[in-house]
Amino acid sequence: MITLSGLSKVYRTKEMETTALAGVNLEIAKGEFVVIMGPSGCGKSSLLNAIGLIDRPTSGHYIFDGEDISDFRENRMVEIRKQHIGFIFQNFNLLEDLSVYENVELPLLYQEVSKAKRRDRVREVLELVGLEARAKHRPAQLSGGQQQRVAVARAVVGDPKLILADEPTGNLDTQNGDDVMGMLTTLNDEGVTIVMVTHSPDYAAKATRIVEMVDGRILDAVRKAA
Amino acid sequence: MFTHYLTVAFRNIWRTRVSTLVAVVGLALGQMCFIAALAEALLMTHSDSHFAKDGRVQVVVQHLTITNNGAARTLTSLSSPWPLAGHIANEFPDVEAVARMRSYGEISVSAEGNNMLLFTVAVDPAFLRIIDLPFAAGAPQHALDNPRSVVLTESAAQRLFGTTAAIGRNVILRGLDLTVTGIVRAIPGPSHLARSDIPFALMVSMDVHEELTRRQTGKEMSPQDWMGASVRTYVLVPQSGYSAAVFNERLAALVARVAPSDLKVSYTLRPLPDLALVITNSLLGRVDEPSVPNNVILIIIGGVIVALACVNYANLATAQVGSRIKEAGLRKAVGARTGQLLMQHLTETSLKVLAAFALAFGLVILPVQVLTSLLGFNIATFLFALPVFWVSLAIALVAVILVAGFYPAVLMARISTASASRSNLSPQDKQFGRSILVGFQFVVVSIFLILSLVVIAENKVLRETGPKASADPLVVISNNLRESGVAMDVLRAELLRAPGIRAVTSMQSPPWGLATQAVPMLFKPEGRVSFVLKQGVGEGFFDALDIKILAGRIFSAERDQGVGSDPTLFVSDNVVIDRKLASELASTPADAVGKTLYVANIADKSKPPQPRTVIGVVENASIKLISGPALQATVYGFDPAAARTAVIKLESSDRAKSIDEVWSKLAPTVALKRQFAEEIFETSFSYFNAVGSVIMGLAGFAFLIAIIGMLAIATHTMNRRRREIGIRKTLGSTVNQVTRLMLWSFSKPVVIASIIAWPLAFLAARLYLSMFVTRAALTPIPFVVGFVIVLGMTWLAVGRQAFTAARLNPGDVLHYE
Ligand SMILES: Nc1ncnc2c1ncn2[C@@H]1O[C@H](COP(=O)(O)OP(=O)(O)O)[C@@H](O)[C@H]1O
Ligand SMILES: [Mg+2]
């Protein structure tokens, strides 16, 4: 589904240049559950951002679903993001000003889905994560685990082909972490491709593949038995 | 989607309600200035609209070119020569009506034994067919068709007769018996015929003026006398086929044929509603046809203040974008387009701008309703009926939204999507952009502040040039003595015999009044023409006004002749000049005595300049406030005939009764028009005081807006720099050092802004001061004081913040980063 070749990302600030990705080659097939692991600062987030088209690589090639989008035109990036990709972040990233319902609704709003359809779909996914009773609450009124479930609901509401999760369990206790992990595996079972960054070997064990990174490079790809 | 924008906007506004309130108040202050300026500008260009007959009523404007000190200037005024109307009527059959107006100001009128001062004008009968006055009684269009007729306002009728049913009754004006043929109600709406300019109470037929002139000069009014009596000329142009350009061309051709060839003069028609603009221009001493008219200047000033408020808003909003980076990134991550974020932010700005507008509108329009009784019309009703008012407001609103909101909206929209996934966010610092925004505000503030200090200094100088409280009180009689049947020398002799009167003299126009006369003079026969202030005086003038003699002698009736019959030559053969003018002629006042000056004849250039001999030099005396285009120097001529304003020096002000007694003996049927010189001065002065208040008010507004902005930015910056402060303190910096560092970083834009503001303020101040006869010296003081005030206020605004920040416990800050 995704083919990255020679992808690199260099951050330039006044003082220095940081190479976050140094020529990454990676292929992700439809239906995979890929886990990215590696020490802090090795470029995991940068890779995820590049896959998710929320940051433009410095150089390299990117093929999404057979379409070469290596020129990274803004409009096309927005379109693909909007239609096919959902995000989950370590620190939830819910909008404080919006209610649970409105946070989940946001992607549909930008997809210009009609109001009635939005209502039905948001209800559906909130039920899925068990938060239908909290629709009117603000994020600040929820626990961390609940917030991350809202984030999961927001990631799946647009029916994406691909979900990117950057340390989604990093700020959660074991119970909540397990719940979120459960949701992700269920989604994967339903055919959604998942790429997740995690430090937890336990969760990594549930992946179909583990990609290890050091210093902006992929060390080794260990294909696990399905 | 729009609902979503609105919801988010409202919530965000609520969450940041304090800073939103600050931003909105700032915007509202700016918009208040703009609305007020717009209202005033519209009054200048839309007064009298209800009399304008869709642009068919036009007024003749005169453009007279004179050469002053080698520089040609064109003086624009509403006066036109007596013969012009006749020429237009004869040669332009397509013109439906043309009428002259001659204003007398307040003059003595009597009826049934009542004498009183009433504002009187004489008009041609056709005037009533050009301007539809609101008649309560009489034939609306033909009330002045018969000779010796007069139309009264209801309030004048009430005062003269005790009733408004006065048709057919008699009014006596300067000895002429007039019949009341019409009564008009109060003039509606903003109009030059109400309250300002020509607030007439009596409108008499033009034959009255001709008769009065005949009696005064013993001659008929000459249809050839181009530079003699000046009038205002109103024209009713045809309903169809009128083109201003074509008409003005025809008028130019006519004038070229009939006007004296040496006169560089031209005439154009201006629509009646523009009258107020022409009048304000000349009121402000802007007698040249200004390339930037006053209404535009007002709009520009209002616009600058509103721009200031916008910049301030942009500044605050830009600072806030820093706290919304995550939101913007996240929205993009879930599919928002750049344009959608832009719209979302602009929606928010629009809401705040609209709120500010509502506030400003309420704060301007509601209070001015109070003025209704003062103005005689409801300014809100006037403004609301003008489409151009609403269109201007709408344009201004859109402009404000864009100017205030575009920059922060673009910043917000351009935040990278990846920001959503970053944990430690330091906002991309737009320090440079913001410094420019802050700097712009302080440039404007500094200019206004310096200008107000200059105005204060000039007002102080004007105050000092006013009648001295310690000196003997002066009383001015402004009745036309000849018309009142009182001879100046008789009045003088009688007054001097009355108790408590120290001295009696006469001059051409009231001291400290706003009217000034200037005369074109040459210091050498072949020299350049300079306009010099002129004062025709009667006997005992310098003594009565306590003007010190420096050299030579002053006028005496035995040795000096008055001006002969030729009033165009203005000045007597012997002249007394002031120290200033003497310095143009010689190095000491004594050396100037005996020198010759020349009076240029601008009406007839074929005549050579007329020599005048300086017989004496006196101290500079500020008996006039404004000089217009003339040099700030005065030539005094002995001119008892023209010096018809009597000035009386009293022992004490309660002795004024003596004057009343003498007057009622000499002219029992004429109401005395007397004022203390002090009152005249106060009236003139209040005018400049008002100008000063406006500038100071604007400075205050600008200041407030800028300080609000500075406060908010200070809070924001201090928060952003907490880490830096922590590190500095860990490295051994003291609280004092850090406070100073913070203060300096805020002072920098203020210092740079002041340096940019200085030359601009200097030019503006010089322009303002050039109006006055006595000018405050333009010293560095206002510049320095203005700078100190701005800097001091900045420190006050940010000082607490800086100090609090400097006292931070380094451990606290660094720990959390
Ligand atoms: N916006 C940025 N500007 C500069 N350097 C960055 C930025 N984001 C990440 N980096 C640097 O790039 C490297 C990789 O970062 P990141 O992808 O976040 O690593 P990880 O997620 O594996 O911890 C790090 O050295 C980090 O400091
Ligand atoms: Mg990371």
Short mmCIF file of C-alpha atoms in Angstrom, two decimals, chain B residues 98-403:
data_model
loop_
_atom_site.label_atom_id
_atom_site.label_comp_id
_atom_site.label_asym_id
_atom_site.label_seq_id
_atom_site.Cartn_x
_atom_site.Cartn_y
_atom_site.Cartn_z
CA VAL B 98 -29.32 83.27 -10.06
CA ALA B 99 -29.27 85.27 -6.84
CA ARG B 100 -26.78 87.16 -4.71
CA MET B 101 -26.55 87.15 -0.97
CA ARG B 102 -24.92 89.81 1.16
CA SER B 103 -24.51 89.09 4.86
CA TYR B 104 -24.45 91.83 7.50
CA GLY B 105 -23.93 89.60 10.47
CA GLU B 106 -25.70 90.68 13.62
CA ILE B 107 -26.97 94.21 13.23
CA SER B 108 -29.36 96.41 15.09
CA VAL B 109 -33.00 96.07 14.02
CA SER B 110 -36.06 97.59 15.58
CA ALA B 111 -39.80 97.02 15.52
CA GLU B 112 -42.51 98.54 17.62
CA GLY B 113 -39.95 100.23 19.84
CA ASN B 114 -37.86 97.07 20.42
CA ASN B 115 -34.19 97.34 19.44
CA MET B 116 -32.21 94.19 19.11
CA LEU B 117 -29.28 92.60 17.33
CA LEU B 118 -30.35 90.10 14.69
CA PHE B 119 -28.44 88.26 11.99
CA THR B 120 -29.44 89.85 8.71
CA VAL B 121 -28.85 89.04 5.07
CA ALA B 122 -29.93 90.71 1.86
CA VAL B 123 -30.78 88.49 -1.10
CA ASP B 124 -32.10 88.87 -4.60
CA PRO B 125 -35.77 87.87 -4.83
CA ALA B 126 -34.81 84.82 -6.91
CA PHE B 127 -33.02 83.37 -3.88
CA LEU B 128 -36.35 82.06 -2.66
CA ARG B 129 -36.81 80.27 -5.97
CA ILE B 130 -33.41 78.62 -5.62
CA ILE B 131 -33.63 77.56 -1.99
CA ASP B 132 -37.01 76.39 -0.73
CA LEU B 133 -37.19 77.82 2.75
CA PRO B 134 -39.82 76.32 5.06
CA PHE B 135 -42.40 79.08 4.92
CA ALA B 136 -44.98 79.25 7.68
CA ALA B 137 -46.65 82.32 6.17
CA GLY B 138 -46.24 84.44 3.04
CA ALA B 139 -45.70 83.50 -0.60
CA PRO B 140 -42.90 80.91 -0.48
CA GLN B 141 -41.21 81.74 -3.79
CA HIS B 142 -42.17 85.37 -4.12
CA ALA B 143 -42.04 86.84 -0.63
CA LEU B 144 -39.16 89.16 -1.55
CA ASP B 145 -40.39 90.21 -5.00
CA ASN B 146 -41.45 93.66 -3.81
CA PRO B 147 -38.91 96.27 -2.70
CA ARG B 148 -38.41 96.86 1.02
CA SER B 149 -39.67 93.43 1.98
CA VAL B 150 -38.33 91.23 4.73
CA VAL B 151 -38.76 87.58 5.65
CA LEU B 152 -38.38 86.72 9.33
CA THR B 153 -37.71 83.47 11.07
CA GLU B 154 -40.40 82.52 13.59
CA SER B 155 -38.04 83.09 16.49
CA ALA B 156 -37.09 86.56 15.17
CA ALA B 157 -40.77 87.44 14.77
CA GLN B 158 -41.40 86.24 18.28
CA ARG B 159 -38.61 88.40 19.62
CA LEU B 160 -39.53 91.50 17.65
CA PHE B 161 -43.30 91.35 17.85
CA GLY B 162 -44.04 88.84 20.57
CA THR B 163 -45.93 86.76 18.01
CA THR B 164 -45.23 84.81 14.83
CA ALA B 165 -48.24 86.37 13.14
CA ALA B 166 -46.21 89.31 11.89
CA ILE B 167 -47.08 89.47 8.18
CA GLY B 168 -47.65 93.07 7.13
CA ARG B 169 -45.96 94.59 10.15
CA ASN B 170 -43.00 96.95 9.94
CA VAL B 171 -39.34 96.43 10.76
CA ILE B 172 -36.84 99.30 10.81
CA LEU B 173 -33.35 98.54 9.59
CA ARG B 174 -30.79 101.34 9.57
CA GLY B 175 -33.57 103.85 9.16
CA LEU B 176 -35.37 102.00 6.35
CA ASP B 177 -38.97 100.90 6.82
CA LEU B 178 -39.42 97.29 5.73
CA THR B 179 -42.60 95.21 5.50
CA VAL B 180 -42.74 91.66 6.75
CA THR B 181 -43.83 89.50 3.80
CA GLY B 182 -42.94 86.03 5.01
CA ILE B 183 -42.29 83.95 8.10
CA VAL B 184 -40.13 80.85 7.94
CA ARG B 185 -39.89 78.03 10.39
CA ALA B 186 -36.58 76.85 11.86
CA ILE B 187 -34.22 75.77 9.08
CA PRO B 188 -34.18 71.96 9.08
CA GLY B 189 -31.22 69.60 9.03
CA PRO B 190 -27.59 70.49 8.79
CA SER B 191 -27.54 73.67 6.73
CA HIS B 192 -25.32 76.69 6.26
CA LEU B 193 -28.47 78.76 6.84
CA ALA B 194 -28.77 77.46 10.38
CA ARG B 195 -26.46 77.98 13.32
CA SER B 196 -23.13 78.30 11.55
CA ASP B 197 -22.13 80.47 8.60
CA ILE B 198 -25.41 82.29 7.82
CA PRO B 199 -27.79 81.78 10.74
CA PHE B 200 -30.13 84.45 9.44
CA ALA B 201 -33.02 85.86 11.41
CA LEU B 202 -33.92 88.51 8.84
CA MET B 203 -33.76 88.12 5.08
CA VAL B 204 -34.31 91.40 3.27
CA SER B 205 -34.70 92.09 -0.43
CA MET B 206 -31.54 93.22 -2.25
CA ASP B 207 -32.94 96.70 -3.01
CA VAL B 208 -32.46 97.39 0.69
CA HIS B 209 -28.76 96.78 0.33
CA GLU B 210 -28.58 98.99 -2.75
CA GLU B 211 -30.40 101.76 -0.95
CA LEU B 212 -28.14 101.49 2.10
CA THR B 213 -25.07 101.64 -0.11
CA ARG B 214 -26.46 104.65 -1.92
CA ARG B 215 -26.96 106.42 1.39
CA GLN B 216 -23.53 105.47 2.67
CA THR B 217 -21.43 106.30 -0.38
CA GLY B 218 -23.74 108.66 -2.19
CA LYS B 219 -23.26 106.46 -5.26
CA GLU B 220 -25.19 103.74 -7.04
CA MET B 221 -23.81 100.23 -6.79
CA SER B 222 -21.77 99.93 -9.94
CA PRO B 223 -22.36 96.97 -12.21
CA GLN B 224 -18.72 97.43 -13.24
CA ASP B 225 -17.21 97.44 -9.77
CA TRP B 226 -15.52 94.08 -9.87
CA MET B 227 -13.46 94.30 -6.69
CA GLY B 228 -15.87 96.41 -4.64
CA ALA B 229 -18.71 94.83 -2.77
CA SER B 230 -18.48 91.10 -2.65
CA VAL B 231 -21.48 88.82 -2.34
CA ARG B 232 -22.23 85.15 -2.46
CA THR B 233 -23.80 83.97 -5.70
CA TYR B 234 -26.28 81.08 -5.83
CA VAL B 235 -27.23 79.50 -9.15
CA LEU B 236 -30.06 77.13 -10.09
CA VAL B 237 -28.75 75.19 -13.08
CA PRO B 238 -31.11 73.61 -15.63
CA GLN B 239 -32.82 70.34 -14.86
CA SER B 240 -31.28 68.54 -17.81
CA GLY B 241 -28.22 68.96 -19.93
CA TYR B 242 -26.12 70.59 -17.23
CA SER B 243 -22.47 69.66 -17.22
CA ALA B 244 -20.17 71.21 -14.65
CA ALA B 245 -17.20 71.15 -17.01
CA VAL B 246 -19.07 72.83 -19.83
CA PHE B 247 -20.63 75.41 -17.54
CA ASN B 248 -17.34 76.29 -15.87
CA GLU B 249 -15.78 76.73 -19.30
CA ARG B 250 -18.52 79.11 -20.35
CA LEU B 251 -18.13 80.94 -17.08
CA ALA B 252 -14.37 81.25 -17.66
CA ALA B 253 -14.99 82.70 -21.11
CA LEU B 254 -17.45 85.19 -19.66
CA VAL B 255 -15.11 86.23 -16.87
CA ALA B 256 -12.22 86.64 -19.27
CA ARG B 257 -14.35 89.09 -21.20
CA VAL B 258 -15.83 91.14 -18.35
CA ALA B 259 -13.34 90.97 -15.47
CA PRO B 260 -10.43 93.42 -15.16
CA SER B 261 -7.62 91.96 -17.23
CA ASP B 262 -4.98 92.21 -14.50
CA LEU B 263 -6.92 90.17 -12.07
CA LYS B 264 -5.89 86.54 -11.92
CA VAL B 265 -9.28 85.29 -10.94
CA SER B 266 -11.57 82.48 -11.97
CA TYR B 267 -14.91 81.18 -10.85
CA THR B 268 -16.37 77.70 -10.66
CA LEU B 269 -19.66 76.29 -9.47
CA ARG B 270 -19.75 73.96 -6.51
CA PRO B 271 -22.84 71.96 -5.52
CA LEU B 272 -24.58 73.40 -2.48
CA PRO B 273 -23.76 70.44 -0.19
CA ASP B 274 -20.04 71.17 -0.71
CA LEU B 275 -20.50 74.59 0.84
CA ALA B 276 -19.68 73.42 4.34
CA LEU B 277 -16.41 72.01 3.05
CA VAL B 278 -15.37 75.27 1.41
CA ILE B 279 -16.34 77.14 4.57
CA THR B 280 -14.38 74.86 6.93
CA ASN B 281 -11.38 75.08 4.66
CA SER B 282 -11.33 78.84 4.97
CA LEU B 283 -12.21 78.76 8.68
CA LEU B 284 -9.06 76.75 9.28
CA GLY B 285 -7.02 79.34 7.43
CA ARG B 286 -6.68 77.00 4.48
CA VAL B 287 -7.58 79.65 1.97
CA ASP B 288 -5.67 77.99 -0.80
CA GLU B 289 -7.80 75.42 -2.56
CA PRO B 290 -6.29 72.60 -0.54
CA SER B 291 -5.06 69.68 -2.60
CA VAL B 292 -6.24 67.52 0.29
CA PRO B 293 -9.57 68.92 1.46
CA ASN B 294 -10.55 68.86 5.11
CA ASN B 295 -13.06 66.04 4.78
CA VAL B 296 -10.33 63.84 3.32
CA ILE B 297 -7.92 64.90 6.06
CA LEU B 298 -10.52 63.93 8.64
CA ILE B 299 -11.04 60.54 7.02
CA ILE B 300 -7.29 60.04 6.84
CA ILE B 301 -6.87 60.89 10.53
CA GLY B 302 -9.75 58.59 11.45
CA GLY B 303 -8.25 55.97 9.17
CA VAL B 304 -4.81 56.25 10.76
CA ILE B 305 -6.29 55.76 14.23
CA VAL B 306 -8.34 52.81 13.06
CA ALA B 307 -5.27 51.38 11.32
CA LEU B 308 -3.46 51.78 14.60
CA ALA B 309 -6.18 49.83 16.35
CA CYS B 310 -6.05 47.17 13.61
CA VAL B 311 -2.31 46.81 13.92
CA ASN B 312 -2.73 46.54 17.64
CA TYR B 313 -5.31 43.82 17.18
CA ALA B 314 -3.10 41.98 14.69
CA ASN B 315 -0.36 42.16 17.24
CA LEU B 316 -2.42 40.64 20.01
CA ALA B 317 -3.89 38.01 17.74
CA THR B 318 -0.45 37.11 16.42
CA ALA B 319 0.71 36.59 19.95
CA GLN B 320 -2.26 34.31 20.57
CA VAL B 321 -1.55 32.22 17.50
CA GLY B 322 1.42 30.90 19.45
CA SER B 323 -0.93 29.14 21.83
CA ARG B 324 -2.97 27.63 19.03
CA ILE B 325 -0.24 25.95 17.02
CA LYS B 326 -1.29 22.54 18.17
CA GLU B 327 -4.90 23.17 17.25
CA ALA B 328 -3.99 24.32 13.77
CA GLY B 329 -1.66 21.39 13.17
CA LEU B 330 -4.24 18.94 14.37
CA ARG B 331 -6.98 20.38 12.22
CA LYS B 332 -4.75 20.00 9.23
CA ALA B 333 -3.85 16.47 10.23
CA VAL B 334 -7.52 15.50 10.22
CA GLY B 335 -8.07 17.09 6.82
CA ALA B 336 -8.48 20.88 7.06
CA ARG B 337 -7.26 22.85 4.08
CA THR B 338 -5.16 25.98 4.51
CA GLY B 339 -8.02 28.11 3.22
CA GLN B 340 -10.38 26.63 5.76
CA LEU B 341 -8.10 27.57 8.64
CA LEU B 342 -7.76 31.05 7.17
CA MET B 343 -11.53 31.41 7.04
CA GLN B 344 -11.92 30.06 10.54
CA HIS B 345 -9.55 32.64 11.94
CA LEU B 346 -11.06 35.45 9.88
CA THR B 347 -14.51 34.49 11.16
CA GLU B 348 -13.21 34.96 14.65
CA THR B 349 -11.75 38.34 13.77
CA SER B 350 -15.00 39.34 12.10
CA LEU B 351 -16.95 38.58 15.26
CA LYS B 352 -14.61 40.68 17.36
CA VAL B 353 -14.58 43.49 14.83
CA LEU B 354 -18.37 43.50 14.74
CA ALA B 355 -18.54 43.55 18.52
CA ALA B 356 -16.07 46.43 18.61
CA PHE B 357 -18.06 48.19 15.93
CA ALA B 358 -21.31 47.83 17.88
CA LEU B 359 -19.56 49.25 20.93
CA ALA B 360 -18.03 52.12 19.00
CA PHE B 361 -21.27 52.87 17.21
CA GLY B 362 -23.13 53.02 20.50
CA LEU B 363 -20.46 55.14 22.10
CA VAL B 364 -20.40 57.66 19.26
CA ILE B 365 -23.97 57.83 17.99
CA LEU B 366 -25.78 57.76 21.34
CA PRO B 367 -23.84 60.64 22.93
CA VAL B 368 -24.14 62.84 19.84
CA GLN B 369 -27.91 62.64 20.17
CA VAL B 370 -27.40 64.91 23.14
CA LEU B 371 -26.15 67.51 20.71
CA THR B 372 -29.46 67.53 18.86
CA SER B 373 -30.79 70.59 20.61
CA LEU B 374 -27.46 72.35 20.18
CA LEU B 375 -27.17 71.56 16.49
CA GLY B 376 -30.85 71.98 15.74
CA PHE B 377 -31.02 68.63 13.99
CA ASN B 378 -30.59 65.00 14.86
CA ILE B 379 -27.23 63.95 13.58
CA ALA B 380 -28.17 60.27 13.69
CA THR B 381 -31.21 60.84 11.49
CA PHE B 382 -29.02 62.82 9.13
CA LEU B 383 -26.34 60.14 8.94
CA PHE B 384 -28.69 57.16 8.77
CA ALA B 385 -30.43 58.63 5.76
CA LEU B 386 -27.16 58.80 3.80
CA PRO B 387 -26.38 55.66 1.80
CA VAL B 388 -22.78 56.81 1.62
CA PHE B 389 -22.61 56.60 5.43
CA TRP B 390 -23.55 52.94 5.41
CA VAL B 391 -21.41 52.13 2.39
CA SER B 392 -18.39 53.79 4.01
CA LEU B 393 -19.00 51.90 7.24
CA ALA B 394 -19.32 48.61 5.37
CA ILE B 395 -16.11 49.23 3.45
CA ALA B 396 -14.38 50.27 6.65
CA LEU B 397 -15.57 47.11 8.40
CA VAL B 398 -14.27 44.83 5.67
CA ALA B 399 -10.99 46.76 5.62
CA VAL B 400 -10.69 46.51 9.39
CA ILE B 401 -11.37 42.77 9.33
CA LEU B 402 -8.73 42.25 6.67
CA VAL B 403 -6.10 44.59 8.10
#
